[in-house]
Coordinates of C-alpha atoms in Angstrom, one line a residue:
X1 CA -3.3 35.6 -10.8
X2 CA 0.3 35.8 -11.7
X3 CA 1.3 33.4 -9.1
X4 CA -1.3 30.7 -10.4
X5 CA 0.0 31.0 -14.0
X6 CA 3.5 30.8 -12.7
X7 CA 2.5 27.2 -11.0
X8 CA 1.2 26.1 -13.9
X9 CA 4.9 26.5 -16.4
X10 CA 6.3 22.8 -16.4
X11 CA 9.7 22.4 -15.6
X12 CA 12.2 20.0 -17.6
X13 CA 15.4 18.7 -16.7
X14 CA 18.9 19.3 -19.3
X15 CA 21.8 17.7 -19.8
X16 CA 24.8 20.0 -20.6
X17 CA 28.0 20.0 -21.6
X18 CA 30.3 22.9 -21.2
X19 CA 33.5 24.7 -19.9
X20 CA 34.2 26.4 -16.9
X21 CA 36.3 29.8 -16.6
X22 CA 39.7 27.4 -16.7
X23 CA 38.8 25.8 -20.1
X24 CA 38.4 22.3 -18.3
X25 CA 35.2 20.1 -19.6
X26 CA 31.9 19.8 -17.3
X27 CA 28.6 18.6 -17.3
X28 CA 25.8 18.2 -15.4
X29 CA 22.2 18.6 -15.1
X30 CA 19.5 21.8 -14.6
X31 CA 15.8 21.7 -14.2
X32 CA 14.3 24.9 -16.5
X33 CA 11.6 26.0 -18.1
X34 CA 13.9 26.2 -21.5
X35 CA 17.2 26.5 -22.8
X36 CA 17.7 29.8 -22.6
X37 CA 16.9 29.8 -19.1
X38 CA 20.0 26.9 -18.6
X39 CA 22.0 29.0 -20.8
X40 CA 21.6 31.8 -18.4
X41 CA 22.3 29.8 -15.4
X42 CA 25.6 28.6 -16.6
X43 CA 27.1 32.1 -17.7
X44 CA 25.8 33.3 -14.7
X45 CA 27.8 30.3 -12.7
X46 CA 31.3 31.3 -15.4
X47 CA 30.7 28.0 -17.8
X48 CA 30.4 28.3 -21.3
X49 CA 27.5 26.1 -22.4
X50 CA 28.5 23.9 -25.5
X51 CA 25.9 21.1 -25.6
X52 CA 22.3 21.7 -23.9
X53 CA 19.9 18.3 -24.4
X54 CA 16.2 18.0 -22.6
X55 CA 16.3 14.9 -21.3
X56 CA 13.5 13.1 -22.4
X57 CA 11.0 11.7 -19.5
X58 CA 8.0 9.2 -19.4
X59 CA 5.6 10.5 -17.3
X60 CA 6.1 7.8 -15.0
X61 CA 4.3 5.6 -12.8
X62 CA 2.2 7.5 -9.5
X63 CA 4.3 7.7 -6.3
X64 CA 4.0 4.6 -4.0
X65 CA 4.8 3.9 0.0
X66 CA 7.3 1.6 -1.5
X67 CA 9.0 4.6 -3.4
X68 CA 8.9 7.0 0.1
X69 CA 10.5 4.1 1.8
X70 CA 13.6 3.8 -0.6
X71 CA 14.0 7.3 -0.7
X72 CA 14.1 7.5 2.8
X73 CA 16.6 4.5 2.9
X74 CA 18.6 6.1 0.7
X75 CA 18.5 9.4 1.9
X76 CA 19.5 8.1 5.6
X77 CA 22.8 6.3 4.3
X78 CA 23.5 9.7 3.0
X79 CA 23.2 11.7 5.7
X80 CA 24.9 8.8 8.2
X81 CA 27.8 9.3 4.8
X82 CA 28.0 13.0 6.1
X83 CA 26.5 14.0 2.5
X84 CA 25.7 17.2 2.4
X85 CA 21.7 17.8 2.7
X86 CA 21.1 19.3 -0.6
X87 CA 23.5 17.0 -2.6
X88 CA 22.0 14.4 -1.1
X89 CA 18.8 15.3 -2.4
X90 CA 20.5 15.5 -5.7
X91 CA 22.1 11.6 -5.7
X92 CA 18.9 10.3 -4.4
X93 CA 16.6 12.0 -7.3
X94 CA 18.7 11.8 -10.0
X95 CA 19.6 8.2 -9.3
X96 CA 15.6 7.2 -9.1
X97 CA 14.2 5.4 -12.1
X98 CA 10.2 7.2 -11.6
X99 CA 10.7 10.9 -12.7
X100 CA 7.7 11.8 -10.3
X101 CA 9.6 10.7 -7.6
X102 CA 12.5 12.7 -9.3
X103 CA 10.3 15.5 -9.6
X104 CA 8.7 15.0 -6.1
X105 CA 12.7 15.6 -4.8
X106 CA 13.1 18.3 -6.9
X107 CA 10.3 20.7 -5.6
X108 CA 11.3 19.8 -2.1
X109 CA 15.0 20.3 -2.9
X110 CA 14.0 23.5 -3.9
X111 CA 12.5 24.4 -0.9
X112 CA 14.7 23.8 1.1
X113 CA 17.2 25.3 -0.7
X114 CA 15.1 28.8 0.3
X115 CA 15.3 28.3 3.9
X116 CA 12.3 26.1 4.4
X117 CA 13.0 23.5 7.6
X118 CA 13.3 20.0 6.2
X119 CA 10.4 18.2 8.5
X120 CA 8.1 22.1 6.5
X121 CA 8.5 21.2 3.0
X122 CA 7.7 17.4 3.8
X123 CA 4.4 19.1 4.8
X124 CA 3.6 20.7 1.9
X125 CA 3.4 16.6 0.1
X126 CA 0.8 15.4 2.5
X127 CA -0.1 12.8 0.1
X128 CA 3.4 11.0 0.0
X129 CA 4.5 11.9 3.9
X130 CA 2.3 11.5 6.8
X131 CA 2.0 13.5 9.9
X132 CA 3.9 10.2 11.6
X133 CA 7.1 11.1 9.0
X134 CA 6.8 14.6 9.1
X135 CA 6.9 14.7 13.1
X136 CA 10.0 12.6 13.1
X137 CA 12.3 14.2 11.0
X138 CA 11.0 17.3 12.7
X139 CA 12.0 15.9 16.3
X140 CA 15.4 15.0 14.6
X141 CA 15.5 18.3 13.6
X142 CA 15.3 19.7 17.1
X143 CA 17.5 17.2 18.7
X144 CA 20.0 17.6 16.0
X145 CA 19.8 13.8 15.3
X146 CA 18.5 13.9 12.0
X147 CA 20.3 11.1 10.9
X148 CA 19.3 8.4 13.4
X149 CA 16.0 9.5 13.2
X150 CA 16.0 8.9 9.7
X151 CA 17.3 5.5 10.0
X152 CA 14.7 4.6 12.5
X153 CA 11.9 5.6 10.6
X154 CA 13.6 3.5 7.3
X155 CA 13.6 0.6 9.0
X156 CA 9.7 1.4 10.3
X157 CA 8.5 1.8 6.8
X158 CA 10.9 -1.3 5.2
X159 CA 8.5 -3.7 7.9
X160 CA 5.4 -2.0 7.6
X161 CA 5.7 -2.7 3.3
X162 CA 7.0 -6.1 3.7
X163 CA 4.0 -7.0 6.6
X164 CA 1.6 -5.0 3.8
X165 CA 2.9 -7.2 0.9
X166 CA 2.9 -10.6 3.1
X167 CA -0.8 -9.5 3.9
X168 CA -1.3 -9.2 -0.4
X169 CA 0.2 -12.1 -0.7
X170 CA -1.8 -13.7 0.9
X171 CA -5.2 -12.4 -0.1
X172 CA -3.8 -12.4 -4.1
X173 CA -3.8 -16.3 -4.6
X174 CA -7.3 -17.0 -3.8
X175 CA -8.6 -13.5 -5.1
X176 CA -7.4 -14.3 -8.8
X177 CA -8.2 -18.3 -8.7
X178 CA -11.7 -17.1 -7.9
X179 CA -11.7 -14.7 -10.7
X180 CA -10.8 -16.9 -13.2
X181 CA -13.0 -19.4 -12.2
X182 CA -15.7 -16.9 -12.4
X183 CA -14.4 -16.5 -16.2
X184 CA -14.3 -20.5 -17.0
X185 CA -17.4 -21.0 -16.1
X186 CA -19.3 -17.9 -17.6
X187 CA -17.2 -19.4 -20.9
X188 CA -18.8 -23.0 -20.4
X189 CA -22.2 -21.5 -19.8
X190 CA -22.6 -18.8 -22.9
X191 CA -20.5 -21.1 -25.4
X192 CA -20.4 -25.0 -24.1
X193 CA -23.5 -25.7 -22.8
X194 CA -25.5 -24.4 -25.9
X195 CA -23.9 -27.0 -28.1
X196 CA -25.2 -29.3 -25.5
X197 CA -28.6 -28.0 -25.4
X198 CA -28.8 -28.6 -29.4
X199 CA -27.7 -32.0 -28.6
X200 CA -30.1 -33.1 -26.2
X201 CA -33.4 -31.5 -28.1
X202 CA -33.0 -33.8 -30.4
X203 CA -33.4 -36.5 -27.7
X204 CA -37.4 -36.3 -27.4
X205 CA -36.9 -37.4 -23.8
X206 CA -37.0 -35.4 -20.5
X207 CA -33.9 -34.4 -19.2
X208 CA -32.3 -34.9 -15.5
X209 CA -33.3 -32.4 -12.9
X210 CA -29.6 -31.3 -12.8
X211 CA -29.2 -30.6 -16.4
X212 CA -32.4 -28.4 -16.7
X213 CA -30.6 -26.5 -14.0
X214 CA -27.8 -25.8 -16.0
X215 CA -29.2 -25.4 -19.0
X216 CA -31.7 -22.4 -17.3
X217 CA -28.3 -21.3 -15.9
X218 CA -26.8 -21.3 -19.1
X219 CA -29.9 -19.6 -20.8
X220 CA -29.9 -16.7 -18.1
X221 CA -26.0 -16.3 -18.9
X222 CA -26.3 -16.1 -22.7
X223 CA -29.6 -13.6 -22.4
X224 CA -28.1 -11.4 -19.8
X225 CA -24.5 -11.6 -19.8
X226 CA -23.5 -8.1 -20.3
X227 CA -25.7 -7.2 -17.4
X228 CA -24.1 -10.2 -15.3
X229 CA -20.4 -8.1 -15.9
X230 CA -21.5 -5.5 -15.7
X231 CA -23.3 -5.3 -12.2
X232 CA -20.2 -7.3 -10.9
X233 CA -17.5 -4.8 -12.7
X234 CA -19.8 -1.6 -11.7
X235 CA -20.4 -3.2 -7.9
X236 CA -17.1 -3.8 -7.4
X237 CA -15.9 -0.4 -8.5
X238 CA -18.1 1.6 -6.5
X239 CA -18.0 -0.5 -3.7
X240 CA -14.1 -0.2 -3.6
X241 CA -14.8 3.8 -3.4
X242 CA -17.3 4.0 -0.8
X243 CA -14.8 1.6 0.9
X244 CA -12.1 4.4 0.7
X245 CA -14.6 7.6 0.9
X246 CA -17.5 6.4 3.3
X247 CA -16.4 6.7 6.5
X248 CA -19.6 4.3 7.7
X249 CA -18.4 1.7 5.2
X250 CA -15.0 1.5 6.4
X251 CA -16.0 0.9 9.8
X252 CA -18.0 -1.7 8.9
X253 CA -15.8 -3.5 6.5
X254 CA -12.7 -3.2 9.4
X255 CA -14.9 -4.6 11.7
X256 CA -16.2 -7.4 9.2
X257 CA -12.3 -7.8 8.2
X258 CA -11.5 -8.6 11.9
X259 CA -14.4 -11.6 12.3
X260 CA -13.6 -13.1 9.3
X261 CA -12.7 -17.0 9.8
X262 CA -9.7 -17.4 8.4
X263 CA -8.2 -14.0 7.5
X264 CA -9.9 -12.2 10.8
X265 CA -6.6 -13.2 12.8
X266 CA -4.1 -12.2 10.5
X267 CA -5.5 -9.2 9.7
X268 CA -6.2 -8.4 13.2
X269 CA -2.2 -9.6 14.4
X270 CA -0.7 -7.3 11.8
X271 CA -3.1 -4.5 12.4
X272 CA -1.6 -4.9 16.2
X273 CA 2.0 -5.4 14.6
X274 CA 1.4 -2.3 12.7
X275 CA 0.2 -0.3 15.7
X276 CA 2.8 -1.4 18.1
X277 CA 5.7 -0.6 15.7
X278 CA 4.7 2.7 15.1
X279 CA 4.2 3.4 18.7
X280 CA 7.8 2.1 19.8
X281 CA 9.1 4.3 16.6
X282 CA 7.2 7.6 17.7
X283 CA 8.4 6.9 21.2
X284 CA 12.0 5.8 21.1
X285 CA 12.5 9.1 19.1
X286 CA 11.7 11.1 22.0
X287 CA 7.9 12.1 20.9
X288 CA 5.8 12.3 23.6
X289 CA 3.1 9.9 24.4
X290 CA 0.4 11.8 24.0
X291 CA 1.4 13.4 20.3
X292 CA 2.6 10.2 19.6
X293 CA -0.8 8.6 19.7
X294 CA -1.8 10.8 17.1
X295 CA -0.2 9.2 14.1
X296 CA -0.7 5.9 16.1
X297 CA -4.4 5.4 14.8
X298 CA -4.2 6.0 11.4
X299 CA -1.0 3.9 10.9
X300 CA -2.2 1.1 11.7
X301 CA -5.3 0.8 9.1
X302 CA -7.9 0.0 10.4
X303 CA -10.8 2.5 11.8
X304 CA -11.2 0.3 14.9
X305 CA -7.9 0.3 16.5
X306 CA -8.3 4.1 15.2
X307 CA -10.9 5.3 16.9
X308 CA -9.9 3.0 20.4
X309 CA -6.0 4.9 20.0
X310 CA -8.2 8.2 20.5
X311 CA -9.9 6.7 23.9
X312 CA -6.5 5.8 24.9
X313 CA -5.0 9.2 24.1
X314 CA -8.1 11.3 25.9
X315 CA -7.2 8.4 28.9
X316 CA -3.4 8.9 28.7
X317 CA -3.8 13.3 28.8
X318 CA -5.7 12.8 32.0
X319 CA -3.2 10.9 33.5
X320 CA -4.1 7.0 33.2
X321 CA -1.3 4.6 32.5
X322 CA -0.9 3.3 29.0
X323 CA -1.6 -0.1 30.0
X324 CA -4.3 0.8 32.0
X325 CA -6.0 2.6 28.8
X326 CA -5.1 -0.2 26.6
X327 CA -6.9 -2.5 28.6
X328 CA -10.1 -0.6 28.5
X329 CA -10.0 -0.2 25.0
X330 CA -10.4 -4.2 25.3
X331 CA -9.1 -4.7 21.7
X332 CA -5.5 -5.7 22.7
X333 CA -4.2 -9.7 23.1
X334 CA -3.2 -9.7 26.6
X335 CA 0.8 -10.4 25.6
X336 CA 1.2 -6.9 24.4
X337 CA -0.7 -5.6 27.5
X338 CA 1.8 -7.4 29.2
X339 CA 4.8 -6.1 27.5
X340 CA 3.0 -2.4 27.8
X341 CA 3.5 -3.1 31.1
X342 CA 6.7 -4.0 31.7
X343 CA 8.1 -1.3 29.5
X344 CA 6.5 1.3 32.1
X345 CA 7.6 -0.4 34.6
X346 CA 11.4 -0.8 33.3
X347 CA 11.4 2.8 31.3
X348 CA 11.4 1.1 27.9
X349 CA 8.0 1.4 26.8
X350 CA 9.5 1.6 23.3
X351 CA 12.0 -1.7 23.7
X352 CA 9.4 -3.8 24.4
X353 CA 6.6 -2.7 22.0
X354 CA 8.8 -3.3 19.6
X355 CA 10.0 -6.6 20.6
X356 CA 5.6 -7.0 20.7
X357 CA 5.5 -5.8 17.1
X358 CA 8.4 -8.5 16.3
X359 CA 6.9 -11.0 17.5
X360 CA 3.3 -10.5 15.5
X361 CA 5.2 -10.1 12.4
X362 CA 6.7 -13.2 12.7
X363 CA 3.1 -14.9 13.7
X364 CA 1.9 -13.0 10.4
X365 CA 4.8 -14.8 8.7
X366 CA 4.0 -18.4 9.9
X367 CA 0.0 -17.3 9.5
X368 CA 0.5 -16.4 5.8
X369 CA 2.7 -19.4 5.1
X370 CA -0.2 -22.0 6.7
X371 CA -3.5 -19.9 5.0
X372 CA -1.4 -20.1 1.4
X373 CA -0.9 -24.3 2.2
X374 CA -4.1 -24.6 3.2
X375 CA -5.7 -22.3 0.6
X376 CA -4.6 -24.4 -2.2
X377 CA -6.4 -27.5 -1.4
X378 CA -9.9 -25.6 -0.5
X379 CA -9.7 -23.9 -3.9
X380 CA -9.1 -27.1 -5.8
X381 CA -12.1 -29.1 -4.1
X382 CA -14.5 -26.0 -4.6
X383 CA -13.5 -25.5 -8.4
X384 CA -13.9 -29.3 -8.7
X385 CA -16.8 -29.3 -7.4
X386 CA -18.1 -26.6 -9.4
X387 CA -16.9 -27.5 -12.8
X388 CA -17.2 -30.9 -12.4
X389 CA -20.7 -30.7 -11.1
X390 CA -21.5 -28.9 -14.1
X391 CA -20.0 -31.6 -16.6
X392 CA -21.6 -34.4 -15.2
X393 CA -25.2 -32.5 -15.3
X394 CA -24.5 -32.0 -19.2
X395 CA -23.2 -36.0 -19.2
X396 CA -26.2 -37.4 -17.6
X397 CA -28.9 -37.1 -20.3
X398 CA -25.7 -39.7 -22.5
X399 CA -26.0 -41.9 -19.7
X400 CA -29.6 -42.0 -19.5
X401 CA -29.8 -42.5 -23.3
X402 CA -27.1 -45.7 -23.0
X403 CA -29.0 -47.3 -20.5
X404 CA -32.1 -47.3 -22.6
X405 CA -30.5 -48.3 -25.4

C-alpha cells in the first residue's frame, strides 16, 4: 500500500537561486514534492538556497506523435553533439513548451538515472513509444550506435507525420464544407422556410410539387430537430469508438477505406509508403527480418496490410523469400515487388524499400494536390445544387402567382 500512496504524491518543478560553497551565485531547477525537500537537496549538494519559486505549470495539452518526433529530433542532435545522456534529457525537457512532455522526460530521466537501460524505461510509456521505437534504440544500444540509430528513426517519424498530415489535409477540406453545409441548411429549414410557409398560406392556391417538399422538410426539421443533432452527434461519437475499440469494425472500415473512389488510392499508396519505410528503417538498423515484421503491421494503419504482414512473417520464419511472401499476400503494386526483389538480390533490401517508400510519398504528394483541385469544384456544384434547389422550390409559388396575375 505504501508504494501506491507514494505514486500518487505529485511532483513540481522550482526554480532556485543560491550560492555554492565558494560564495559565487547559481541557479537552476529541481523537481520535488516541496520546498523543504529542494532545500534539502541543495545543502546536501554544498549551496546555500536563497530564493526557492514553484514554477507555475498549465496542465498542458495530452502528448502527441508530433511531440515524440521532436523530442527524438532533438534528442538525436544531442547525442550526435556528444551531450551527455542525462543532460541531454535535461535541455530537451526543460526547453519543451507542453509540461507533460516535460514531465514525460522527467520520469524517464529518472529512470535511467537508476540504472534502467534507455530502450527499458521507453517501455514503461507504451502509449507514447511503440515496440517499433523501443526495439531500435535497443538495437543501438547493443551495437553501441545509439546515435545513428536515433537519427534514423527521427527522420522515420518526421515522414510518417508529414504523410499523416498530407492525408488530413486532404480529408479536412471537404469534411468541414460538408459540415457547415449541413448547418446552412438545417438554419434555412427551422428559420427561413417558416416565414415562407406563412407567406404562401395566405395564397389560397396549391403549391408546386417541389415546395410541398420542402416545406414537409422544413416541418420535420423544426418538430424534430434536437433528435436530428442528436442522432448525428451521438452516431458519430459512438461510431468513432467502435472504429477505435471493435476490432470487426476496423477491419471493415480499412477495407471500405481502400475501395473508396477517390480516396481508396491515396489511402492505400500511403498505407504502402508507410509500410515500406518502416520496414527499410527496422532493417537498415540491423533488426532481423523476421522481428522486424512485427512492428511492420501495426505501423502502417491499417488492419489489412496488418494481418497480410503476419502471413508474410509465418512465410518468411519458414524460409520463403520476402518477395515471394509479398506476392502471395497479393496486396502489394507490383513496383515494390519489384524493388523487394532487387534488394535481395543486391543485399539492400533496406536501400530500395526505401527508395519504394519515396517514391509513394511523392505520389501521395501529387495525389493530395489533384483530389484538393478537384475537390473544390465538386463541393461547389453539390452545395449549389442543394441550396439553390431549395431557393427556387420556396420562389416558385411567386412565379406562379405573377403569371396569374
Amino acid at each position: 500500500m505504501a508504494t501506491v500512496a507514494s505514486k500518487s504524491v505529485k511532483d513540481f518543478v522550482f526554480e532556485w537561486e543560491g550560492k555554492d560553497r565558494n560564495g559565487k551565485p547559481v541557479r537552476g531547477e529541481t523537481r520535488a514534492q516541496g520546498e523543504n525537500q529542494v532545500t534539502a537537496s541543495l545543502r546536501r549538494q554544498g549551496i546555500v538556497p536563497v530564493k526557492i519559486k514553484k514554477r507555475r505549470t498549465s496542465s498542458g495539452k495530452r502528448i502527441k506523435p508530433k511531440d515524440i518526433a521532436i523530442f527524438t529530433r532533438q534528442f538525436a542532435t544531442m547525442m550526435k553533439a556528444g551531450v551527455p545522456l542525462l543532460q541531454a534529457f535535461d535541455i530537451v525537457g526543460r526547453g519543451n513548451p507542453n509540461p507533460n512532455v516535460t514531465r514525460l522526460l522527467g520520469d524517464i530521466r529518472a529512470d535511467v538515472e537508476t540504472g534502467t537501460s534507455l530502450s527499458s524505461a521507453f517501455r514503461k510509456y507504451p502509449m507514447y513509444f511503440d515496440s517499433l521505437y523501443c526495439n531500435l534504440v535497443e538495437a543501438g544500444e547493443a551495437a553501441g550506435i545509439l546515435e545513428d540509430l536515433l537519427d534514423r528513426l527521427a527522420t522515420y517519424m518526421e515522414k510518417t507525420e508529414a504523410l499523416k498530415s498530407k492525408i488530413k489535409s486532404a480529408l479536412m477540406y471537404p469534411t468541414a464544407v460538408i459540415i457547415v453545409a449541413f448547418v446552412v441548411v438545417a438554419v434555412i429549414m427551422i428559420f427561413v422556410i417558416p416565414s415562407f410557409k406563412q407567406v404562401f398560406s395566405s395564397f389560397g392556391a396549391d403549391l408546386p410539387g417541389p415546395t410541398l417538399v420542402v416545406i414537409a422538410m422544413s416541418e420535420f426539421f423544426v418538430a424534430y430537430w434536437w433528435l436530428i443533432f442528436g442522432a448525428l452527434g451521438g452516431g458519430a461519437y459512438f461510431f468513432m469508438q467502435a472504429w477505435k475499440r471493435n476490432e470487426r469494425v476496423q477491419r471493415f472500415m480499412d477495407r471500405l477505406l481502400l475501395k473508396l473512389p477517390i480516396f481508396g488510392p491515396l489511402i492505400e499508396k500511403s498505407v504502402v509508403a508507410r509500410w515500406t519505410r518502416t520496414l527499410a528503417t527496422m532493417f537498415g538498423a540491423g533488426v532481423p527480418l523476421v522481428e522486424a515484421l512485427d512492428s511492420v503491421g501495426g505501423a502502417s494503419g491499417n488492419s489489412v496490410y496488418a494481418i497480410a504482414t503476419e502471413k508474410i512473417q509465418q512465410d518468411v520464419s519458414t524460409g520463403i523469400s520476402l518477395t515471394t511472401a509479398m506476392t502471395n499476400a497479393n496486396i502489394f503494386p507490383s513496383m515494390v515487388l519489384q524493388m523487394c526483389a532487387i534488394g535481395e538480390e543486391s543485399g539492400s533490401i533496406d536501400h530500395m524499400l526505401g527508395k519504394a517508400a519515396d517514391f509513394y510519398e511523392a505520389e501521395v504528394d501529387d495525389m493530395v494536390a489533384g483530389i484538393s483541385s478537384l475537390m473544390e469544384p465538386i463541393i461547389i456544384v453539390v452545395l449549389g445544387t442543394v441550396i439553390g434547389g431549395i431557393v427556387v422550390s420556396m420562389y416558385l409559388p411567386i412565379f406562379k402567382l405573377g403569371q396569374v396575375v
